[in-house]
Tab-separated table of C-alpha atoms in Angstrom:
chain	number	residue	atom	x	y	z
A	1	MET	CA	-0.042	-0.002	-0.206
A	2	ALA	CA	1.367	3.682	-0.718
A	3	ASP	CA	2.132	5.983	2.325
A	4	ALA	CA	0.682	9.408	2.526
A	5	ILE	CA	4.229	11.019	2.088
A	6	PRO	CA	3.830	14.659	0.835
A	7	ASP	CA	4.988	15.405	-2.698
A	8	SER	CA	7.716	17.834	-1.866
A	9	ASP	CA	9.768	14.501	0.040
A	10	PRO	CA	12.357	13.851	-2.258
A	11	ILE	CA	11.759	10.180	-2.193
A	12	ARG	CA	8.415	8.374	-2.251
A	13	TYR	CA	7.639	4.728	-1.135
A	14	GLU	CA	5.200	2.432	-1.694
A	15	GLN	CA	4.591	-1.271	-1.660
A	16	ARG	CA	2.881	-3.427	-4.517
A	17	ASP	CA	2.245	-6.965	-3.446
A	18	SER	CA	6.155	-8.117	-3.026
A	19	VAL	CA	7.519	-5.361	-4.759
A	20	ALA	CA	8.830	-2.201	-2.804
A	21	LEU	CA	8.570	1.070	-5.434
A	22	ILE	CA	10.921	3.335	-4.388
A	23	THR	CA	10.474	6.649	-6.538
A	24	LEU	CA	12.908	9.695	-7.056
A	25	ASN	CA	10.643	12.626	-6.252
A	26	ARG	CA	12.051	16.067	-7.270
A	27	PRO	CA	10.988	16.124	-11.065
A	28	GLU	CA	11.218	19.936	-11.455
A	29	TYR	CA	14.841	19.581	-11.283
A	30	ARG	CA	14.844	16.321	-13.139
A	31	ASN	CA	15.260	14.309	-10.063
A	32	ALA	CA	18.857	15.978	-9.838
A	33	GLN	CA	20.490	14.530	-6.341
A	34	ASN	CA	20.790	16.430	-3.265
A	35	SER	CA	21.968	15.112	-0.021
A	36	ALA	CA	18.338	15.000	1.336
A	37	MET	CA	17.652	12.780	-1.516
A	38	ALA	CA	20.144	10.424	-1.064
A	39	TYR	CA	19.836	10.171	2.649
A	40	ALA	CA	15.987	9.565	1.939
A	41	LEU	CA	16.758	7.046	-0.438
A	42	ASP	CA	19.006	5.589	2.058
A	43	ASP	CA	16.008	5.117	4.443
A	44	ALA	CA	13.806	3.892	1.826
A	45	PHE	CA	16.170	0.912	1.086
A	46	THR	CA	16.618	0.064	4.425
A	47	ARG	CA	12.699	-0.173	5.088
A	48	ALA	CA	12.607	-2.488	2.294
A	49	VAL	CA	15.420	-4.457	3.355
A	50	ASN	CA	13.681	-4.952	6.718
A	51	ASP	CA	10.617	-5.939	5.668
A	52	ASP	CA	10.422	-9.259	5.031
A	53	SER	CA	7.158	-8.959	2.410
A	54	ALA	CA	9.212	-6.925	-0.011
A	55	ARG	CA	11.016	-9.295	-1.835
A	56	VAL	CA	12.263	-6.772	-4.752
A	57	ILE	CA	12.810	-3.334	-5.061
A	58	VAL	CA	12.115	-1.241	-8.172
A	59	LEU	CA	13.831	2.137	-8.135
A	60	ARG	CA	12.230	4.581	-10.713
A	61	GLY	CA	12.081	8.493	-11.238
A	62	THR	CA	8.844	10.483	-11.481
A	63	GLY	CA	8.468	13.421	-14.107
A	64	GLN	CA	9.987	13.313	-17.634
A	65	HIS	CA	13.618	11.481	-16.517
A	66	PHE	CA	14.825	9.024	-14.347
A	67	CYS	CA	17.822	11.538	-12.936
A	68	ALA	CA	19.793	14.235	-14.468
A	69	GLY	CA	22.676	13.867	-12.487
A	70	HIS	CA	24.034	15.655	-9.053
A	71	ASP	CA	22.828	18.682	-7.780
A	72	ILE	CA	24.898	21.539	-8.775
A	73	GLY	CA	22.801	24.306	-8.497
A	74	THR	CA	19.062	24.115	-7.603
A	75	PRO	CA	17.610	26.126	-4.898
A	76	GLY	CA	17.788	22.897	-2.800
A	77	ARG	CA	21.387	22.301	-3.153
A	78	ASP	CA	22.504	21.280	0.113
A	79	ALA	CA	26.310	20.596	-0.082
A	80	HIS	CA	27.323	22.527	2.909
A	81	GLN	CA	24.698	20.975	5.231
A	82	SER	CA	25.376	18.363	7.744
A	83	PHE	CA	23.489	14.641	7.652
A	84	ASP	CA	23.763	11.631	9.920
A	85	ARG	CA	26.559	10.127	8.129
A	86	ARG	CA	25.968	6.095	7.556
A	87	ALA	CA	27.786	5.017	4.749
A	88	ILE	CA	31.410	5.721	5.908
A	89	ILE	CA	33.463	6.400	9.276
A	90	HIS	CA	34.745	9.715	8.573
A	91	TRP	CA	34.227	13.636	10.309
A	92	ASP	CA	31.667	15.945	8.770
A	93	HIS	CA	32.741	17.897	5.924
A	94	VAL	CA	31.078	21.021	7.097
A	95	GLY	CA	33.494	23.518	8.396
A	96	ARG	CA	36.183	21.875	6.578
A	97	GLU	CA	38.312	23.637	3.926
A	98	GLY	CA	39.087	22.515	0.201
A	99	VAL	CA	39.850	18.799	-0.396
A	100	ASP	CA	39.161	17.893	2.843
A	101	ALA	CA	35.358	18.911	3.009
A	102	ARG	CA	34.736	17.711	-0.562
A	103	TYR	CA	36.290	14.241	-0.128
A	104	ALA	CA	34.704	13.684	3.159
A	105	ARG	CA	31.470	14.349	1.558
A	106	GLU	CA	31.846	12.538	-1.545
A	107	SER	CA	33.297	9.486	0.399
A	108	GLU	CA	29.885	9.289	2.115
A	109	VAL	CA	27.002	10.690	-0.203
A	110	TYR	CA	28.547	9.381	-3.497
A	111	LEU	CA	30.642	6.886	-3.537
A	112	GLY	CA	29.772	5.472	0.059
A	113	MET	CA	26.282	5.440	-0.684
A	114	CYS	CA	26.230	3.720	-3.959
A	115	ARG	CA	28.576	0.881	-2.310
A	116	ARG	CA	26.213	0.649	0.114
A	117	TRP	CA	23.436	0.451	-2.459
A	118	ARG	CA	25.060	-2.235	-4.548
A	119	GLU	CA	25.223	-4.584	-1.386
A	120	ILE	CA	21.572	-4.780	-0.745
A	121	PRO	CA	20.763	-8.125	-0.441
A	122	LYS	CA	17.580	-8.323	-2.290
A	123	PRO	CA	17.501	-8.027	-6.343
A	124	VAL	CA	16.897	-4.067	-7.099
A	125	ILE	CA	15.866	-2.985	-10.522
A	126	ALA	CA	16.155	0.224	-12.025
A	127	MET	CA	13.301	1.143	-14.271
A	128	VAL	CA	15.053	4.073	-16.611
A	129	HIS	CA	13.026	6.501	-18.373
A	130	GLY	CA	14.497	9.699	-20.537
A	131	ALA	CA	17.626	10.865	-18.865
A	132	CYS	CA	20.227	9.041	-16.913
A	133	ILE	CA	23.235	11.351	-16.454
A	134	ALA	CA	26.199	11.159	-14.398
A	135	GLY	CA	25.273	10.877	-11.159
A	136	GLY	CA	21.801	9.115	-12.410
A	137	LEU	CA	24.752	6.391	-13.828
A	138	MET	CA	25.627	5.959	-10.262
A	139	LEU	CA	22.196	5.107	-9.200
A	140	ALA	CA	21.376	2.807	-12.036
A	141	TRP	CA	24.636	1.004	-11.741
A	142	SER	CA	24.170	0.402	-8.201
A	143	CYS	CA	21.356	-1.695	-9.054
A	144	ASP	CA	21.308	-5.318	-10.014
A	145	PHE	CA	18.905	-4.906	-13.415
A	146	ILE	CA	18.008	-2.068	-15.923
A	147	VAL	CA	15.298	-2.139	-17.879
A	148	ALA	CA	14.971	1.153	-20.087
A	149	SER	CA	12.228	2.488	-22.056
A	150	ASP	CA	13.013	3.144	-25.570
A	151	ASP	CA	13.292	6.628	-24.753
A	152	ALA	CA	16.113	6.675	-22.380
A	153	PHE	CA	19.719	7.655	-22.820
A	154	PHE	CA	22.724	7.674	-20.762
A	155	SER	CA	25.820	9.772	-20.400
A	156	ASP	CA	28.504	10.708	-18.334
A	157	PRO	CA	29.680	14.145	-19.698
A	158	VAL	CA	31.641	15.219	-16.809
A	159	VAL	CA	34.875	15.411	-18.845
A	160	ARG	CA	33.902	18.632	-19.844
A	161	MET	CA	34.445	19.726	-16.276
A	162	GLY	CA	38.145	18.216	-16.477
A	163	ILE	CA	37.226	15.402	-14.046
A	164	PRO	CA	37.893	11.818	-15.256
A	165	GLY	CA	34.196	10.584	-14.669
A	166	VAL	CA	31.642	10.188	-11.728
A	167	GLU	CA	32.506	9.097	-8.212
A	168	TYR	CA	31.286	5.559	-8.452
A	169	PHE	CA	33.804	4.732	-11.390
A	170	ALA	CA	32.012	1.464	-12.881
A	171	HIS	CA	32.281	2.152	-16.416
A	172	PRO	CA	34.911	-0.583	-17.567
A	173	TRP	CA	32.487	-2.929	-15.768
A	174	MET	CA	29.467	-1.971	-16.927
A	175	MET	CA	30.745	-1.765	-20.622
A	176	ASN	CA	34.114	-2.691	-22.249
A	177	PRO	CA	36.959	-0.395	-21.584
A	178	ARG	CA	37.324	0.618	-25.131
A	179	THR	CA	33.250	1.870	-24.956
A	180	ALA	CA	34.072	3.392	-21.971
A	181	LYS	CA	36.780	5.701	-23.432
A	182	GLU	CA	34.311	6.793	-26.076
A	183	PHE	CA	31.422	7.401	-23.564
A	184	LEU	CA	33.863	9.525	-21.338
A	185	PHE	CA	36.262	11.197	-23.886
A	186	THR	CA	33.068	12.328	-26.163
A	187	GLY	CA	30.658	12.719	-23.295
A	188	ASP	CA	27.941	11.653	-26.123
A	189	ARG	CA	24.771	10.217	-25.336
A	190	PHE	CA	24.008	6.374	-25.545
A	191	SER	CA	20.571	5.265	-26.298
A	192	ALA	CA	18.983	2.568	-24.871
A	193	THR	CA	19.787	0.530	-27.680
A	194	ARG	CA	23.018	0.976	-27.672
A	195	ALA	CA	23.359	0.439	-24.074
A	196	HIS	CA	21.674	-2.970	-24.275
A	197	GLU	CA	23.907	-3.894	-26.710
A	198	LEU	CA	26.771	-3.165	-24.769
A	199	GLY	CA	25.520	-5.420	-21.676
A	200	MET	CA	24.651	-2.250	-19.454
A	201	VAL	CA	21.007	-2.385	-19.756
A	202	ASN	CA	19.088	-5.730	-19.497
A	203	HIS	CA	15.872	-4.957	-21.533
A	204	VAL	CA	14.782	-2.510	-23.737
A	205	VAL	CA	10.727	-1.638	-23.823
A	206	PRO	CA	8.284	0.942	-25.385
A	207	ARG	CA	7.852	3.850	-22.873
A	208	GLU	CA	4.225	2.621	-22.262
A	209	GLN	CA	5.358	-0.888	-21.955
A	210	LEU	CA	8.045	0.026	-19.031
A	211	GLU	CA	6.357	-0.382	-15.631
A	212	GLY	CA	4.635	-3.777	-16.684
A	213	ALA	CA	7.599	-5.370	-17.921
A	214	VAL	CA	9.779	-3.910	-14.917
A	215	PHE	CA	7.027	-5.633	-12.418
A	216	ALA	CA	6.529	-8.821	-14.487
A	217	LEU	CA	10.463	-9.504	-13.945
A	218	ALA	CA	10.130	-8.464	-10.397
A	219	GLU	CA	7.377	-11.023	-9.655
A	220	ARG	CA	9.528	-13.894	-11.353
A	221	MET	CA	12.259	-12.850	-8.912
A	222	ALA	CA	10.372	-12.581	-6.061
A	223	GLN	CA	9.264	-16.428	-6.427
A	224	MET	CA	12.860	-17.378	-5.619
A	225	PRO	CA	14.136	-18.261	-2.006
A	226	ALA	CA	15.279	-14.870	-0.428
A	227	PHE	CA	18.338	-16.279	1.188
A	228	GLY	CA	19.494	-17.676	-2.364
A	229	LEU	CA	19.153	-14.531	-3.939
A	230	ALA	CA	20.951	-12.961	-1.373
A	231	LEU	CA	24.004	-15.524	-1.806
A	232	ALA	CA	23.616	-15.111	-5.530
A	233	LYS	CA	24.322	-11.534	-5.989
A	234	LYS	CA	27.032	-11.668	-3.559
A	235	ALA	CA	28.499	-14.229	-5.243
A	236	VAL	CA	28.398	-11.957	-8.591
A	237	ASN	CA	29.392	-9.091	-6.918
A	238	GLN	CA	32.461	-10.616	-5.364
A	239	ALA	CA	33.598	-11.893	-8.763
A	240	GLU	CA	33.136	-8.365	-10.163
A	241	ASP	CA	35.488	-7.032	-7.054
A	242	LEU	CA	37.905	-9.778	-7.660
A	243	GLN	CA	37.954	-8.477	-11.302
A	244	GLY	CA	39.385	-5.184	-9.847
A	245	MET	CA	36.092	-3.462	-9.701
A	246	ARG	CA	36.641	-1.945	-6.054
A	247	ALA	CA	40.085	-1.053	-6.191
A	248	GLY	CA	39.636	0.450	-9.543
A	249	MET	CA	37.130	2.603	-8.024
A	250	ASP	CA	39.111	3.896	-5.190
A	251	SER	CA	42.064	4.581	-8.144
A	252	VAL	CA	39.865	6.823	-9.924
A	253	PHE	CA	38.005	8.522	-6.709
A	254	GLY	CA	41.610	9.650	-6.151
A	255	LEU	CA	42.019	11.185	-9.475
A	256	HIS	CA	38.370	12.752	-9.156
A	257	HIS	CA	39.593	14.679	-6.558
A	258	MET	CA	42.755	15.611	-8.196
A	259	ALA	CA	40.764	17.025	-10.998
A	260	HIS	CA	38.533	19.166	-8.525
A	261	ALA	CA	41.417	20.524	-6.615
A	262	HIS	CA	43.266	21.558	-9.980
A	263	ASN	CA	40.221	23.004	-11.124
A	264	ALA	CA	39.831	25.151	-7.696
A	265	GLU	CA	43.647	25.798	-8.086
A	266	VAL	CA	43.739	26.993	-11.789
A	267	GLY	CA	39.606	28.306	-12.135
A	268	ALA	CA	36.757	29.814	-10.751
A	269	ASP	CA	35.464	26.626	-8.904
A	270	ALA	CA	36.016	22.986	-8.417
A	271	LEU	CA	33.882	22.344	-11.156
A	272	GLY	CA	35.732	24.129	-13.726
A	273	GLY	CA	33.184	27.002	-13.684
A	274	PHE	CA	30.342	24.885	-14.772
A	275	ASP	CA	26.800	24.380	-13.525
A	276	ALA	CA	23.699	22.745	-14.696
A	277	ARG	CA	22.716	25.230	-17.225
A	278	ALA	CA	26.068	25.278	-18.751
A	279	MET	CA	26.528	21.463	-19.042
A	280	LYS	CA	23.080	21.421	-20.961
A	281	ALA	CA	24.163	23.864	-23.365
A	282	ARG	CA	27.416	21.861	-24.253
């Protein structure tokens, strides 16, 4: 059943039979992620994990797009606000300066949260429509499955800022290394069909069939033993990490912060002078 959650809340939660449906709810900003959304999403995931009747989790976005990335300039941007840290043990970023502040925040809210969500012991399906850009990729890539509508597209354009990719650097594992370079070096949008050909997306369906296809897949998984699913998920995740995924992310996270520091030293700010409007114009 659906909860009576105000539309102003950044995350909505409801349950349909054995499926927990979690919705990103900042449609006026294309579901751009601020910290409030990240922590509300973590609360929703935790709720679904703790509810034995929720066998499968579905993540979607409301409005025209799944998620257009990190919040880099809306009125609700909260990069300098404290939250109850839970992904890592580190000091608060508030009141710190330079790399100290940015590294602490992004270790928690971005890399740390996505790693935490990747380990959820239940199947998680990303239902992607419209834009899945930069930080949106991190959300979708943390899920076990991606089912996309035929109007969906994927991109990580942050090399335009002089940054080597988003914080959760899964690119070489979500696609092949040569394609990951194309994805990053050009900043081009990959269609849902292209993403499916690369193995990044499980299924592509017409937009009007997206919800039905996702729930049909979820219902099939819900029939499997919960502990068996948890073990199978851990087995695949461990195999990815043995292939270098976790260590690779750690190494690139350092390069990511080198880029931020370089931008701040030689330019206007750590984002190379870009905001959401400037990125869209490119």
